[in-house]
C-alpha positions as CSV (number, residue, x, y, z in Angstrom):
1,M,11.2,10.9,-4.9
2,R,13.5,8.2,-5.5
3,I,11.9,4.6,-4.5
4,G,13.1,1.6,-3.5
5,V,11.0,-0.8,-4.1
6,L,11.4,-4.5,-1.5
7,G,10.4,-7.5,-3.7
8,T,9.4,-8.1,-7.1
9,G,6.0,-10.1,-7.6
10,N,2.7,-8.5,-8.9
11,M,2.2,-5.4,-5.9
12,A,6.0,-4.3,-6.7
13,D,5.0,-4.3,-10.5
14,A,1.8,-2.6,-10.8
15,L,2.1,0.3,-7.6
16,A,6.0,1.0,-9.6
17,T,5.4,1.3,-13.0
18,H,2.4,4.2,-11.6
19,W,6.0,5.5,-10.9
20,V,8.3,5.7,-13.2
21,R,5.4,7.0,-15.5
22,A,5.7,9.9,-12.8
23,G,9.1,11.0,-13.3
24,H,10.1,9.3,-10.3
25,Q,13.2,6.7,-9.4
26,V,12.8,3.3,-9.3
27,I,15.5,0.2,-7.5
28,I,14.0,-2.8,-7.3
29,G,15.1,-4.8,-5.3
30,G,14.9,-9.1,-4.7
31,R,17.2,-11.6,-4.0
32,D,16.5,-13.4,-6.4
33,A,18.0,-10.9,-9.3
34,H,17.4,-12.9,-12.3
35,K,13.5,-11.7,-11.4
36,A,15.2,-8.0,-10.1
37,E,16.3,-7.3,-13.4
38,R,13.2,-8.7,-15.6
39,L,11.2,-7.0,-14.2
40,A,12.6,-3.6,-14.0
41,T,13.0,-4.4,-17.8
42,R,9.4,-4.7,-18.2
43,I,8.5,-1.7,-16.1
44,G,10.9,0.0,-18.4
45,S,11.2,4.0,-18.4
46,G,15.0,3.6,-16.7
47,A,13.9,1.8,-13.4
48,K,17.1,-0.5,-12.5
49,S,17.6,-3.6,-10.3
50,A,19.5,-4.0,-7.5
51,S,20.1,-6.5,-4.4
52,L,17.9,-5.8,-1.3
53,R,19.2,-3.9,0.5
54,A,20.7,-1.6,-2.1
55,A,17.3,-0.8,-3.0
56,A,16.7,-0.4,0.6
57,A,19.8,2.3,0.7
58,F,18.5,3.7,-2.3
59,G,15.5,5.4,-1.3
60,Q,13.6,7.7,0.5
61,V,10.4,5.4,0.1
62,V,10.5,1.8,0.3
63,L,8.1,-0.1,-0.5
64,A,7.6,-3.4,1.2
65,A,5.7,-5.6,-1.4
66,L,6.8,-9.1,0.4
67,P,4.7,-12.2,1.5
68,F,3.4,-11.2,5.3
69,G,5.9,-13.5,7.5
70,A,8.8,-12.6,5.0
71,G,8.2,-8.3,5.3
72,A,9.3,-7.8,9.0
73,D,12.5,-10.4,8.6
74,V,14.2,-8.9,5.3
75,A,12.9,-5.5,7.5
76,R,14.9,-6.8,11.0
77,E,18.2,-7.3,7.9
78,L,17.7,-4.2,6.9
79,H,17.4,-1.8,9.2
80,A,20.0,0.0,9.5
81,A,19.7,1.3,5.5
82,L,15.6,1.7,6.0
83,E,16.7,3.9,8.9
84,G,14.8,7.9,8.7
85,K,12.7,6.4,5.2
86,V,9.8,5.7,4.8
87,L,8.6,1.6,4.7
88,L,5.7,1.6,3.0
89,D,3.8,-2.1,4.0
90,C,0.5,-3.3,0.9
91,C,0.9,-6.4,2.3
92,N,-2.3,-7.9,3.8
93,P,-2.1,-10.6,6.6
94,V,-4.8,-13.2,5.1
95,G,-4.4,-17.0,5.2
96,T,-6.0,-20.0,4.1
97,G,-10.3,-19.3,5.3
98,F,-10.4,-16.0,4.1
99,R,-8.3,-15.4,7.7
100,L,-7.4,-12.7,9.4
101,L,-3.2,-14.0,9.8
102,T,-1.9,-11.1,13.0
103,E,-5.6,-12.0,14.7
104,G,-4.7,-11.1,18.3
105,D,-1.6,-9.9,17.6
106,P,0.1,-6.8,16.1
107,S,-0.8,-5.6,12.2
108,A,1.8,-6.2,9.6
109,A,2.6,-2.9,10.4
110,Q,3.2,-3.3,13.6
111,Q,5.6,-5.6,12.8
112,L,7.3,-4.3,10.2
113,A,7.6,-1.3,12.3
114,A,9.4,-3.4,15.8
115,A,11.5,-4.7,12.8
116,A,13.4,-1.5,11.9
117,P,12.1,1.6,14.4
118,G,14.3,4.2,12.7
119,A,12.1,3.3,9.3
120,H,8.6,5.5,8.9
121,V,6.0,2.7,8.5
122,V,2.5,3.4,6.2
123,K,0.0,1.4,5.6
124,A,-1.5,2.1,1.9
125,F,-2.7,0.1,-0.9
126,N,-3.8,-2.5,0.8
127,L,-7.7,-3.1,0.3
128,C,-7.6,-4.1,-3.6
129,H,-5.9,-6.5,-5.8
130,E,-2.8,-5.8,-7.8
131,D,-4.5,-5.4,-10.6
132,V,-6.7,-2.4,-10.2
133,W,-3.6,-1.1,-9.2
134,R,-2.8,-1.8,-12.3
135,M,-5.8,0.2,-14.2
136,R,-4.1,3.8,-15.6
137,P,-6.0,5.4,-13.4
138,P,-8.6,3.1,-11.2
139,V,-11.3,5.5,-11.3
140,F,-14.9,4.1,-11.2
141,D,-18.3,5.7,-12.4
142,G,-16.3,8.9,-13.2
143,R,-14.8,8.7,-9.2
144,P,-11.1,7.4,-8.0
145,L,-10.2,5.1,-5.7
146,A,-10.3,6.5,-2.5
147,V,-7.0,4.9,-0.9
148,P,-6.8,4.8,3.8
149,V,-3.6,5.7,4.5
150,C,-2.3,5.3,8.1
151,G,0.8,6.3,9.4
152,D,2.0,8.8,12.8
153,N,5.2,10.7,10.8
154,E,3.7,13.6,9.0
155,M,6.7,13.6,6.9
156,A,5.6,10.2,5.6
157,L,2.0,10.6,4.9
158,A,3.1,13.5,2.7
159,R,5.3,11.8,0.6
160,V,2.8,8.4,0.7
161,R,-0.1,10.3,-0.5
162,E,1.7,12.7,-3.5
163,L,2.3,8.2,-4.5
164,V,-1.2,7.2,-4.0
165,R,-2.5,10.1,-6.5
166,D,0.2,9.3,-8.4
167,V,-1.1,6.1,-9.3
168,G,-4.7,8.2,-10.2
169,C,-6.5,7.4,-6.8
170,E,-7.8,9.4,-3.2
171,P,-5.7,9.6,-0.4
172,V,-7.9,8.9,2.7
173,R,-6.5,9.7,6.2
174,G,-7.0,6.2,8.3
175,G,-5.4,7.9,11.3
176,G,-2.4,6.0,13.3
177,L,-0.4,3.7,12.8
178,E,-2.0,1.4,15.3
179,R,-5.6,1.2,13.4
180,A,-3.6,-0.5,10.4
181,G,-5.1,-2.7,11.5
182,L,-7.9,-2.4,10.8
183,L,-6.9,-2.1,6.7
184,E,-5.6,-5.4,7.1
185,A,-8.8,-7.1,9.0
186,T,-11.2,-4.6,6.3
187,A,-9.1,-7.0,3.4
188,A,-9.8,-10.0,5.3
189,L,-13.4,-8.8,5.6
190,F,-13.7,-7.5,1.5
191,I,-11.6,-10.9,0.5
192,T,-14.3,-12.9,2.6
193,L,-16.8,-10.7,0.7
194,W,-15.8,-10.9,-2.5
195,V,-14.2,-14.3,-3.4
196,G,-15.7,-15.9,-0.8
197,E,-19.6,-15.6,-1.3
198,G,-19.6,-13.3,-4.1
199,A,-21.1,-10.2,-3.1
200,D,-20.3,-6.5,-4.3
201,A,-18.8,-4.9,-0.2
202,Q,-19.3,-1.6,-1.2
203,A,-22.8,-2.1,-1.1
204,I,-22.1,-2.5,3.2
205,A,-21.7,1.0,3.0
206,P,-24.7,3.7,2.4
207,P,-23.3,6.8,0.4
208,L,-21.7,9.3,2.2
209,A,-24.5,12.0,2.8
210,Y,-26.8,8.5,4.2
211,A,-24.2,7.9,6.9
212,A,-25.4,9.3,10.1
213,G,-28.5,7.8,9.0
214,P,-31.6,9.6,6.0
215,S,-31.8,12.8,9.2
216,H,-28.3,14.0,8.9
217,Q,-28.2,14.6,4.9
218,E,-28.6,17.6,4.8
219,T,-25.7,19.2,6.8
220,G,-23.0,18.0,4.8
221,G,-19.7,17.2,6.7
222,G,-15.8,16.0,5.7
223,T,-15.1,13.8,3.0
224,G,-11.3,12.2,5.4
225,A,-10.3,12.4,2.1
226,F,-6.0,14.8,2.0
227,R,-5.8,18.2,0.1
């Protein structure tokens, strides 16, 4: 798969490194040519650097690894190059005090979709710190990390869940793009618990077998994971 990466920060580094190891062709795009070249060199395995526009034109999937606020501006600028592409959004609109910056407004992912209406926007990879995504693979107590994925286009979802598996994780249906805001709000809550309270966010939910209460644990049920 051809992957264009918009951005030269930690998320671009973490995810693109997995994808080149999986055999995908990756171009790192940045406004600062030196930073893009330096990141491509560090990733290695044939990763190349280019401008933001060239990376967008190259990719079948385009990762928007950009801060909230910058992402929509870049997508608007590159909307023609993003036409028909999968635009993968991993940003968290979380500000000072772990506040959700989009509260009352469309989600960050929906804002990308409005800025590049010809692209197929998918939300994923926003619930963990970049160093979790650097793990090879992100597996805890023998269980691969589950990655919720939200989007409206089945082709786009299929490509993104392939990329989730290439990171060593298990994709999980998160619903349509209108539910991306729930993922972003979940990230704000988790960051509050992890960083603000020093609490284990995993501890707030029971195991799947008990999700409907102890009396239902024998009934089983689906996991919601993509197959």
